[in-house]
mmCIF file of C-alpha atoms in Angstrom:
data_model
loop_
_atom_site.group_PDB
_atom_site.id
_atom_site.type_symbol
_atom_site.label_atom_id
_atom_site.label_comp_id
_atom_site.label_asym_id
_atom_site.label_seq_id
_atom_site.Cartn_x
_atom_site.Cartn_y
_atom_site.Cartn_z
ATOM 1 C CA UNK A 152 98.762 106.097 117.035
ATOM 2 C CA UNK A 153 95.933 106.280 114.522
ATOM 3 C CA UNK A 154 96.670 104.468 111.293
ATOM 4 C CA UNK A 155 94.995 103.603 108.023
ATOM 5 C CA UNK A 156 97.144 101.231 106.001
ATOM 6 C CA UNK A 157 98.977 102.801 103.060
ATOM 7 C CA UNK A 158 98.434 101.987 99.395
ATOM 8 C CA UNK A 159 101.501 102.003 97.197
ATOM 9 C CA UNK A 160 101.390 99.654 94.207
ATOM 10 C CA UNK A 161 99.498 101.430 91.442
ATOM 11 C CA UNK A 162 100.502 104.821 92.836
ATOM 12 C CA UNK A 163 104.174 103.939 92.656
ATOM 13 C CA UNK A 164 103.768 102.945 89.025
ATOM 14 C CA UNK A 165 102.138 106.329 88.396
ATOM 15 C CA UNK A 166 104.920 108.003 90.343
ATOM 16 C CA UNK A 167 107.748 106.526 88.325
ATOM 17 C CA UNK A 168 105.923 106.994 85.032
ATOM 18 C CA UNK A 169 105.461 110.672 85.802
ATOM 19 C CA UNK A 170 109.206 111.369 86.020
ATOM 20 C CA UNK A 171 110.804 111.982 82.592
ATOM 21 C CA UNK A 172 114.169 110.320 82.032
ATOM 22 C CA UNK A 173 115.642 113.749 81.236
ATOM 23 C CA UNK A 174 114.079 115.549 84.203
ATOM 24 C CA UNK A 175 116.145 118.513 85.368
ATOM 25 C CA UNK A 176 116.192 120.288 88.712
ATOM 26 C CA UNK A 177 114.235 123.272 87.365
ATOM 27 C CA UNK A 178 111.272 120.975 86.666
ATOM 28 C CA UNK A 179 110.433 120.636 90.375
ATOM 29 C CA UNK A 180 108.519 123.850 91.105
ATOM 30 C CA UNK A 181 105.667 121.508 92.046
ATOM 31 C CA UNK A 182 107.435 120.998 95.381
ATOM 32 C CA UNK A 183 106.940 124.613 96.451
ATOM 33 C CA UNK A 184 103.794 125.530 94.501
ATOM 34 C CA UNK A 185 100.792 125.620 96.891
ATOM 35 C CA UNK A 186 97.955 123.218 96.157
ATOM 36 C CA UNK A 187 95.218 124.941 94.169
ATOM 37 C CA UNK A 188 91.756 125.148 95.676
ATOM 38 C CA UNK A 189 89.660 122.711 93.640
ATOM 39 C CA UNK A 190 85.829 122.738 93.750
ATOM 40 C CA UNK A 191 85.828 119.064 92.728
ATOM 41 C CA UNK A 192 88.482 117.983 95.247
ATOM 42 C CA UNK A 193 86.349 115.093 96.506
ATOM 43 C CA UNK A 194 86.338 113.592 92.991
ATOM 44 C CA UNK A 195 90.115 113.751 92.476
ATOM 45 C CA UNK A 196 92.414 110.759 92.888
ATOM 46 C CA UNK A 197 92.785 110.159 96.626
ATOM 47 C CA UNK A 198 95.267 107.713 98.064
ATOM 48 C CA UNK A 199 94.645 107.389 101.786
ATOM 49 C CA UNK A 200 92.149 108.386 104.454
ATOM 50 C CA UNK A 201 92.628 108.340 108.213
ATOM 51 C CA UNK A 202 91.010 109.477 111.450
ATOM 52 C CA UNK A 203 92.149 112.199 113.858
ATOM 53 C CA UNK A 204 89.656 111.902 116.674
ATOM 54 C CA UNK A 205 86.270 112.180 114.931
ATOM 55 C CA UNK A 206 87.772 114.030 111.947
ATOM 56 C CA UNK A 207 88.408 112.295 108.632
ATOM 57 C CA UNK A 208 91.405 113.416 106.586
ATOM 58 C CA UNK A 209 92.213 112.236 103.044
ATOM 59 C CA UNK A 210 95.185 113.012 100.791
ATOM 60 C CA UNK A 211 95.871 112.623 97.097
ATOM 61 C CA UNK A 212 96.872 114.118 93.764
ATOM 62 C CA UNK A 213 98.107 117.721 93.253
ATOM 63 C CA UNK A 214 98.777 118.168 96.976
ATOM 64 C CA UNK A 215 95.105 117.748 97.832
ATOM 65 C CA UNK A 216 94.160 117.325 101.476
ATOM 66 C CA UNK A 217 90.493 117.284 102.421
ATOM 67 C CA UNK A 218 88.942 116.861 105.847
ATOM 68 C CA UNK A 219 85.608 116.866 107.615
ATOM 69 C CA UNK A 220 84.577 116.952 111.259
ATOM 70 C CA UNK A 221 82.323 113.889 111.024
ATOM 71 C CA UNK A 222 81.016 111.426 108.467
ATOM 72 C CA UNK A 223 77.911 113.540 107.780
ATOM 73 C CA UNK A 224 79.767 116.873 107.481
ATOM 74 C CA UNK A 225 80.941 118.577 104.296
ATOM 75 C CA UNK A 226 84.502 118.030 103.144
ATOM 76 C CA UNK A 227 86.777 121.087 103.282
ATOM 77 C CA UNK A 228 90.033 121.476 101.363
ATOM 78 C CA UNK A 229 93.088 122.256 103.457
ATOM 79 C CA UNK A 230 95.746 124.881 102.797
ATOM 80 C CA UNK A 231 98.857 122.992 101.654
ATOM 81 C CA UNK A 232 102.167 124.524 100.581
ATOM 82 C CA UNK A 233 103.020 121.870 97.965
ATOM 83 C CA UNK A 234 101.368 120.418 94.862
ATOM 84 C CA UNK A 235 103.091 117.040 94.817
ATOM 85 C CA UNK A 236 101.152 113.791 94.676
ATOM 86 C CA UNK A 237 100.538 112.825 98.326
ATOM 87 C CA UNK A 238 100.559 109.106 99.067
ATOM 88 C CA UNK A 239 100.018 108.608 102.798
ATOM 89 C CA UNK A 240 98.805 110.330 105.965
ATOM 90 C CA UNK A 241 98.852 109.441 109.662
ATOM 91 C CA UNK A 242 98.120 111.203 112.958
ATOM 92 C CA UNK A 243 99.506 110.993 116.474
ATOM 93 C CA UNK A 244 96.350 112.519 117.972
ATOM 94 C CA UNK A 245 93.540 114.897 117.033
ATOM 95 C CA UNK A 246 95.895 117.727 116.044
ATOM 96 C CA UNK A 247 99.364 116.457 115.110
ATOM 97 C CA UNK A 248 99.686 114.671 111.775
ATOM 98 C CA UNK A 249 102.099 113.950 108.927
ATOM 99 C CA UNK A 250 101.685 113.269 105.218
ATOM 100 C CA UNK A 251 104.233 112.186 102.590
ATOM 101 C CA UNK A 252 104.405 112.126 98.828
ATOM 102 C CA UNK A 253 106.388 112.450 95.638
ATOM 103 C CA UNK A 254 109.694 114.285 95.250
ATOM 104 C CA UNK A 255 110.769 113.533 98.808
ATOM 105 C CA UNK A 256 108.110 115.687 100.466
ATOM 106 C CA UNK A 257 107.100 115.292 104.117
ATOM 107 C CA UNK A 258 104.280 117.511 105.423
ATOM 108 C CA UNK A 259 103.145 118.348 108.962
ATOM 109 C CA UNK A 260 99.931 119.724 110.460
ATOM 110 C CA UNK A 261 99.359 120.893 114.019
ATOM 111 C CA UNK A 262 95.693 121.855 113.631
ATOM 112 C CA UNK A 263 94.002 118.584 112.762
ATOM 113 C CA UNK A 264 94.719 118.714 109.040
ATOM 114 C CA UNK A 265 93.332 122.178 108.242
ATOM 115 C CA UNK A 266 96.730 123.614 107.224
ATOM 116 C CA UNK A 267 99.984 121.855 106.244
ATOM 117 C CA UNK A 268 103.638 122.869 105.964
ATOM 118 C CA UNK A 269 106.647 121.106 104.448
ATOM 119 C CA UNK A 270 109.171 119.658 106.885
ATOM 120 C CA UNK A 271 111.367 118.009 104.227
ATOM 121 C CA UNK A 272 111.634 118.160 100.454
ATOM 122 C CA UNK A 273 113.547 116.141 97.889
ATOM 123 C CA UNK A 274 116.505 118.530 97.694
ATOM 124 C CA UNK A 275 117.049 118.265 101.444
ATOM 125 C CA UNK A 276 116.586 114.512 101.196
ATOM 126 C CA UNK A 277 119.385 114.283 98.601
ATOM 127 C CA UNK A 278 121.683 116.146 101.000
ATOM 128 C CA UNK A 279 120.760 113.695 103.772
ATOM 129 C CA UNK A 280 121.571 110.787 101.466
ATOM 130 C CA UNK A 281 124.962 112.218 100.525
ATOM 131 C CA UNK A 282 125.959 112.682 104.170
ATOM 132 C CA UNK A 283 124.565 109.311 105.202
ATOM 133 C CA UNK A 284 126.213 107.184 102.522
ATOM 134 C CA UNK A 285 129.518 109.067 102.763
ATOM 135 C CA UNK A 286 129.551 108.233 106.484
ATOM 136 C CA UNK A 287 128.740 104.600 105.656
ATOM 137 C CA UNK A 288 131.660 104.414 103.211
ATOM 138 C CA UNK A 289 134.048 105.937 105.765
ATOM 139 C CA UNK A 290 132.887 103.605 108.547
ATOM 140 C CA UNK A 291 133.158 100.445 106.439
ATOM 141 C CA UNK A 292 136.550 101.452 105.039
ATOM 142 C CA UNK A 293 137.882 101.879 108.576
ATOM 143 C CA UNK A 294 136.468 98.494 109.601
ATOM 144 C CA UNK A 295 138.239 96.807 106.684
ATOM 145 C CA UNK A 296 141.592 98.078 107.997
ATOM 146 C CA UNK A 297 141.316 95.547 110.823
ATOM 147 C CA UNK A 298 143.866 92.784 110.137
ATOM 148 C CA UNK A 299 142.091 90.414 112.523
ATOM 149 C CA UNK A 300 138.984 90.044 110.341
ATOM 150 C CA UNK A 301 138.138 86.536 109.193
ATOM 151 C CA UNK A 302 137.804 85.852 105.492
ATOM 152 C CA UNK A 303 134.023 85.702 105.772
ATOM 153 C CA UNK A 304 133.860 88.930 107.799
ATOM 154 C CA UNK A 305 136.083 90.715 105.269
ATOM 155 C CA UNK A 306 133.977 89.511 102.346
ATOM 156 C CA UNK A 307 130.782 90.668 104.050
ATOM 157 C CA UNK A 308 132.208 94.116 104.771
ATOM 158 C CA UNK A 309 133.489 94.435 101.218
ATOM 159 C CA UNK A 310 130.015 93.717 99.879
ATOM 160 C CA UNK A 311 128.515 96.285 102.248
ATOM 161 C CA UNK A 312 131.132 98.835 101.179
ATOM 162 C CA UNK A 313 130.425 98.203 97.503
ATOM 163 C CA UNK A 314 126.707 98.792 98.126
ATOM 164 C CA UNK A 315 127.371 101.979 100.122
ATOM 165 C CA UNK A 316 129.682 103.343 97.410
ATOM 166 C CA UNK A 317 127.049 102.632 94.765
ATOM 167 C CA UNK A 318 124.381 104.398 96.826
ATOM 168 C CA UNK A 319 126.686 107.376 97.389
ATOM 169 C CA UNK A 320 127.248 107.648 93.629
ATOM 170 C CA UNK A 321 123.485 107.607 93.096
ATOM 171 C CA UNK A 322 123.014 110.363 95.686
ATOM 172 C CA UNK A 323 125.676 112.478 94.003
ATOM 173 C CA UNK A 324 124.083 111.905 90.596
ATOM 174 C CA UNK A 325 120.708 112.924 92.053
ATOM 175 C CA UNK A 326 122.043 116.473 92.497
ATOM 176 C CA UNK A 327 121.934 116.769 88.693
ATOM 177 C CA UNK A 328 118.854 114.614 88.146
ATOM 178 C CA UNK A 329 116.728 116.244 90.811
ATOM 179 C CA UNK A 330 114.521 114.791 93.580
ATOM 180 C CA UNK A 331 112.634 111.988 91.857
ATOM 181 C CA UNK A 332 112.106 109.525 94.719
ATOM 182 C CA UNK A 333 108.566 109.240 96.078
ATOM 183 C CA UNK A 334 107.812 108.452 99.701
ATOM 184 C CA UNK A 335 105.059 105.850 99.978
ATOM 185 C CA UNK A 336 104.014 105.483 103.613
ATOM 186 C CA UNK A 337 104.216 107.294 106.926
ATOM 187 C CA UNK A 338 103.758 105.756 110.383
ATOM 188 C CA UNK A 339 103.331 108.105 113.339
ATOM 189 C CA UNK A 340 104.223 106.448 116.641
ATOM 190 C CA UNK A 341 103.934 109.603 118.744
ATOM 191 C CA UNK A 342 104.189 113.382 118.425
ATOM 192 C CA UNK A 343 107.957 112.884 118.342
ATOM 193 C CA UNK A 344 108.618 109.600 116.530
ATOM 194 C CA UNK A 345 107.688 109.323 112.842
ATOM 195 C CA UNK A 346 108.806 106.742 110.271
ATOM 196 C CA UNK A 347 108.681 107.151 106.485
ATOM 197 C CA UNK A 348 109.319 104.515 103.801
ATOM 198 C CA UNK A 349 109.552 104.814 100.049
ATOM 199 C CA UNK A 350 110.942 103.897 96.675
ATOM 200 C CA UNK A 351 114.354 102.306 96.160
ATOM 201 C CA UNK A 352 114.743 101.259 99.784
ATOM 202 C CA UNK A 353 114.129 104.673 101.339
ATOM 203 C CA UNK A 354 113.600 104.605 105.107
ATOM 204 C CA UNK A 355 113.672 107.653 107.396
ATOM 205 C CA UNK A 356 112.876 108.426 111.013
ATOM 206 C CA UNK A 357 112.461 111.520 113.113
ATOM 207 C CA UNK A 358 112.571 111.432 116.906
ATOM 208 C CA UNK A 359 111.908 115.154 117.357
ATOM 209 C CA UNK A 360 108.562 115.671 115.661
ATOM 210 C CA UNK A 361 110.046 116.147 112.214
ATOM 211 C CA UNK A 362 112.507 118.917 113.084
ATOM 212 C CA UNK A 363 115.300 116.607 111.874
ATOM 213 C CA UNK A 364 115.300 113.378 109.873
ATOM 214 C CA UNK A 365 117.737 110.466 109.865
ATOM 215 C CA UNK A 366 118.145 107.789 107.200
ATOM 216 C CA UNK A 367 117.788 104.135 108.205
ATOM 217 C CA UNK A 368 118.309 102.499 104.800
ATOM 218 C CA UNK A 369 121.281 100.430 105.984
ATOM 219 C CA UNK A 370 119.331 99.085 108.966
ATOM 220 C CA UNK A 371 117.197 96.976 106.588
ATOM 221 C CA UNK A 372 118.596 93.993 104.696
ATOM 222 C CA UNK A 373 117.580 95.202 101.231
ATOM 223 C CA UNK A 374 120.683 95.072 98.977
ATOM 224 C CA UNK A 375 118.610 95.350 95.794
ATOM 225 C CA UNK A 376 116.917 98.541 97.029
ATOM 226 C CA UNK A 377 113.416 97.182 96.557
ATOM 227 C CA UNK A 378 110.613 99.682 97.143
ATOM 228 C CA UNK A 379 109.401 99.747 100.746
ATOM 229 C CA UNK A 380 105.659 100.208 100.328
ATOM 230 C CA UNK A 381 104.076 99.934 103.762
ATOM 231 C CA UNK A 382 104.649 100.518 107.479
ATOM 232 C CA UNK A 383 102.432 99.445 110.366
ATOM 233 C CA UNK A 384 102.685 99.429 114.146
ATOM 234 C CA UNK A 385 101.457 96.804 116.616
ATOM 235 C CA UNK A 386 101.612 96.426 120.377
ATOM 236 C CA UNK A 387 105.189 95.119 120.358
ATOM 237 C CA UNK A 388 106.621 95.480 116.855
ATOM 238 C CA UNK A 389 106.730 97.820 113.881
ATOM 239 C CA UNK A 390 106.379 96.073 110.521
ATOM 240 C CA UNK A 391 107.697 97.038 107.088
ATOM 241 C CA UNK A 392 106.825 95.452 103.728
ATOM 242 C CA UNK A 393 107.629 95.975 100.094
ATOM 243 C CA UNK A 394 108.488 94.498 96.732
ATOM 244 C CA UNK A 395 109.640 90.918 96.167
ATOM 245 C CA UNK A 396 108.150 89.682 99.428
ATOM 246 C CA UNK A 397 110.273 92.019 101.542
ATOM 247 C CA UNK A 398 109.023 91.764 105.126
ATOM 248 C CA UNK A 399 110.706 93.135 108.269
ATOM 249 C CA UNK A 400 109.938 93.900 111.898
ATOM 250 C CA UNK A 401 111.481 96.091 114.573
ATOM 251 C CA UNK A 402 111.081 96.092 118.352
ATOM 252 C CA UNK A 403 112.999 99.332 118.939
ATOM 253 C CA UNK A 404 110.981 101.903 116.981
ATOM 254 C CA UNK A 405 112.920 101.300 113.784
ATOM 255 C CA UNK A 406 116.518 101.482 114.996
ATOM 256 C CA UNK A 407 117.134 97.867 113.967
ATOM 257 C CA UNK A 408 115.156 95.513 111.728
ATOM 258 C CA UNK A 409 114.811 91.737 111.551
ATOM 259 C CA UNK A 410 114.103 90.103 108.199
ATOM 260 C CA UNK A 411 111.059 87.837 108.380
ATOM 261 C CA UNK A 412 110.600 84.683 106.356
ATOM 262 C CA UNK A 413 108.055 85.774 103.779
ATOM 263 C CA UNK A 414 105.167 83.530 102.701
ATOM 264 C CA UNK A 415 105.141 85.195 99.262
ATOM 265 C CA UNK A 416 107.718 86.705 96.923
ATOM 266 C CA UNK A 417 105.568 89.113 94.973
ATOM 267 C CA UNK A 418 104.897 92.703 96.024
ATOM 268 C CA UNK A 419 103.147 93.623 99.250
ATOM 269 C CA UNK A 420 101.099 96.825 99.091
ATOM 270 C CA UNK A 421 99.850 97.017 102.660
ATOM 271 C CA UNK A 422 99.980 95.887 106.273
ATOM 272 C CA UNK A 423 97.386 95.934 109.025
ATOM 273 C CA UNK A 424 97.507 94.989 112.723
ATOM 274 C CA UNK A 425 93.994 94.212 113.933
ATOM 275 C CA UNK A 426 92.349 94.608 117.339
ATOM 276 C CA UNK A 427 93.669 91.176 118.380
ATOM 277 C CA UNK A 428 97.242 92.226 117.408
ATOM 278 C CA UNK A 429 97.208 89.876 114.416
ATOM 279 C CA UNK A 430 99.322 90.929 111.452
ATOM 280 C CA UNK A 431 97.715 91.048 108.021
ATOM 281 C CA UNK A 432 99.932 91.336 104.926
ATOM 282 C CA UNK A 433 98.480 91.766 101.428
ATOM 283 C CA UNK A 434 99.187 92.945 97.930
ATOM 284 C CA UNK A 435 99.632 91.746 94.388
ATOM 285 C CA UNK A 436 97.048 89.422 92.814
ATOM 286 C CA UNK A 437 94.908 89.137 95.917
ATOM 287 C CA UNK A 438 97.579 87.528 98.069
ATOM 288 C CA UNK A 439 96.525 87.894 101.711
ATOM 289 C CA UNK A 440 98.310 86.403 104.710
ATOM 290 C CA UNK A 441 97.598 86.600 108.429
ATOM 291 C CA UNK A 442 99.890 85.895 111.375
ATOM 292 C CA UNK A 443 98.944 85.187 114.988
ATOM 293 C CA UNK A 444 102.568 85.285 116.174
ATOM 294 C CA UNK A 445 103.887 88.667 115.055
ATOM 295 C CA UNK A 446 105.138 87.450 111.703
ATOM 296 C CA UNK A 447 106.880 84.230 112.742
ATOM 297 C CA UNK A 448 104.399 82.209 110.677
ATOM 298 C CA UNK A 449 101.543 82.934 108.281
ATOM 299 C CA UNK A 450 98.498 81.293 106.791
ATOM 300 C CA UNK A 451 97.000 82.332 103.477
ATOM 301 C CA UNK A 452 93.506 83.659 102.906
ATOM 302 C CA UNK A 453 92.331 83.415 99.313
ATOM 303 C CA UNK A 454 89.850 85.559 97.457
ATOM 304 C CA UNK A 455 87.885 84.163 94.542
ATOM 305 C CA UNK A 456 88.838 87.207 92.510
ATOM 306 C CA UNK A 457 92.646 87.693 92.693
ATOM 307 C CA UNK A 458 92.858 91.482 92.293
ATOM 308 C CA UNK A 459 95.439 93.656 93.996
ATOM 309 C CA UNK A 460 94.543 94.377 97.625
ATOM 310 C CA UNK A 461 95.546 97.833 98.814
ATOM 311 C CA UNK A 462 94.258 98.452 102.351
ATOM 312 C CA UNK A 463 92.517 96.930 105.353
ATOM 313 C CA UNK A 464 90.605 98.122 108.421
ATOM 314 C CA UNK A 465 88.993 96.410 111.403
ATOM 315 C CA UNK A 466 85.342 95.530 110.858
ATOM 316 C CA UNK A 467 83.022 96.552 113.734
ATOM 317 C CA UNK A 468 81.959 92.976 114.544
ATOM 318 C CA UNK A 469 85.337 91.313 114.067
ATOM 319 C CA UNK A 470 87.487 90.400 111.113
ATOM 320 C CA UNK A 471 88.738 92.995 108.648
ATOM 321 C CA UNK A 472 87.526 94.808 105.577
ATOM 322 C CA UNK A 473 89.848 94.689 102.569
ATOM 323 C CA UNK A 474 89.704 96.951 99.525
ATOM 324 C CA UNK A 475 91.477 96.782 96.189
ATOM 325 C CA UNK A 476 91.472 97.358 92.472
ATOM 326 C CA UNK A 477 88.388 97.163 90.249
ATOM 327 C CA UNK A 478 86.107 98.066 93.177
ATOM 328 C CA UNK A 479 87.081 94.971 95.159
ATOM 329 C CA UNK A 480 85.699 94.879 98.694
ATOM 330 C CA UNK A 481 85.792 91.918 101.049
ATOM 331 C CA UNK A 482 85.251 90.988 104.663
ATOM 332 C CA UNK A 483 87.603 88.317 105.996
ATOM 333 C CA UNK A 484 87.972 86.555 109.313
ATOM 334 C CA UNK A 485 91.304 85.304 110.612
ATOM 335 C CA UNK A 486 89.940 81.773 110.190
ATOM 336 C CA UNK A 487 89.594 82.255 106.459
ATOM 337 C CA UNK A 488 85.885 82.995 106.147
ATOM 338 C CA UNK A 489 85.376 85.400 103.234
ATOM 339 C CA UNK A 490 82.542 87.534 101.898
ATOM 340 C CA UNK A 491 83.336 89.339 98.654
ATOM 341 C CA UNK A 492 81.545 92.083 96.778
ATOM 342 C CA UNK A 493 82.283 94.976 94.430
ATOM 343 C CA UNK A 494 81.678 98.687 94.643
ATOM 344 C CA UNK A 495 79.318 99.685 91.835
ATOM 345 C CA UNK A 496 81.849 102.190 90.493
ATOM 346 C CA UNK A 497 84.392 99.501 89.655
ATOM 347 C CA UNK A 498 87.088 102.037 90.613
ATOM 348 C CA UNK A 499 90.377 101.167 92.269
ATOM 349 C CA UNK A 500 89.856 101.534 96.017
ATOM 350 C CA UNK A 501 92.949 102.544 97.942
ATOM 351 C CA UNK A 502 91.812 103.006 101.563
ATOM 352 C CA UNK A 503 88.834 103.140 103.902
ATOM 353 C CA UNK A 504 87.576 104.144 107.339
ATOM 354 C CA UNK A 505 84.490 102.893 109.150
ATOM 355 C CA UNK A 506 81.916 105.463 110.263
ATOM 356 C CA UNK A 507 79.983 105.383 113.546
ATOM 357 C CA UNK A 508 76.901 103.996 111.769
ATOM 358 C CA UNK A 509 79.136 101.238 110.328
ATOM 359 C CA UNK A 510 78.951 102.633 106.807
ATOM 360 C CA UNK A 511 82.244 102.920 104.947
ATOM 361 C CA UNK A 512 84.071 105.958 103.641
ATOM 362 C CA UNK A 513 86.230 104.803 100.737
ATOM 363 C CA UNK A 514 88.858 106.664 98.742
ATOM 364 C CA UNK A 515 90.622 105.879 95.497
ATOM 365 C CA UNK A 516 90.577 106.441 91.781
ATOM 366 C CA UNK A 517 87.304 108.406 91.810
ATOM 367 C CA UNK A 518 87.889 110.321 95.031
ATOM 368 C CA UNK A 519 85.522 109.855 97.981
ATOM 369 C CA UNK A 520 82.969 107.026 97.750
ATOM 370 C CA UNK A 521 80.580 105.639 100.341
ATOM 371 C CA UNK A 522 78.999 102.294 101.069
ATOM 372 C CA UNK A 523 76.304 101.322 103.572
ATOM 373 C CA UNK A 524 77.130 98.897 106.349
ATOM 374 C CA UNK A 525 78.697 95.786 104.818
ATOM 375 C CA UNK A 526 76.544 92.701 105.442
ATOM 376 C CA UNK A 527 78.508 89.900 107.097
#
């Protein structure tokens, strides 16, 4: 699994702001309109960049996907059959990859990111939600018919049923409103197993390479439907993070999730598991935490400049690089040593990859940016 941590915070705000309160179904031609070929694609808003072998692939606004064979090659725009804002991309290997974005779109490539096709769109996602929450209501109603339930068990089931009924009503209303929910991160565990998280507690998984998708919303203890901004995989666990300090882990590829005790109750925008299998969690106002024990405990790492941190990647000589808003760039060790700088552009930086010469390829508000090797 090849992963560059997803950025969600500012993009989610843009996502929700872009959906009019009176949006109707006919407003969603953007889902099926192919991405236009743009001569200035490398200067457009880009959200995430990842590696597929030696190839670099970045995604962003208007369905843009660009790729290049190496860090010194020219970027080429891919053929993409949607124009939605793409938020995240991940690859299983050099050829098989997935990208997600606004309006419930999930994309797949089998040729290393050169061409992309939709596997799911927001209309199909609404149908999945209707079936899923209707089944939840039926299951919980049957469970409540058991006369041997304790008072506490009955109360718990009643609360779960109330939540499921509310979510079913929302899914039914969405038929009229249209597919407004953005997906925010994708984690590819293999050519067959893919996880997707998103706004309002959305969580999906495919175990057949995206041919079918199953909802996992109820597997996560998230009664307020907080946005689930980031997914990341380690040697033993998968991790999931979101708004209001939401932090979860799974040891069975997402079938079940354990709620972790969070060191912070603001929004997390990203996760990263480093080469030593340490978990890094980061987000709003420069809050950064690292765990040596798979999320059982955390220690805080503080930046002098508390800007939102959006992504992280392993530094070649140890520690991690962190990027964020206002051109923020830092190197941090797990022991708390910090070196901070700024990209001259001052642009929001949303992701990065490290090139073979240790220079950085950055993406964000101004598209593709570069930086020489970061002095540590």
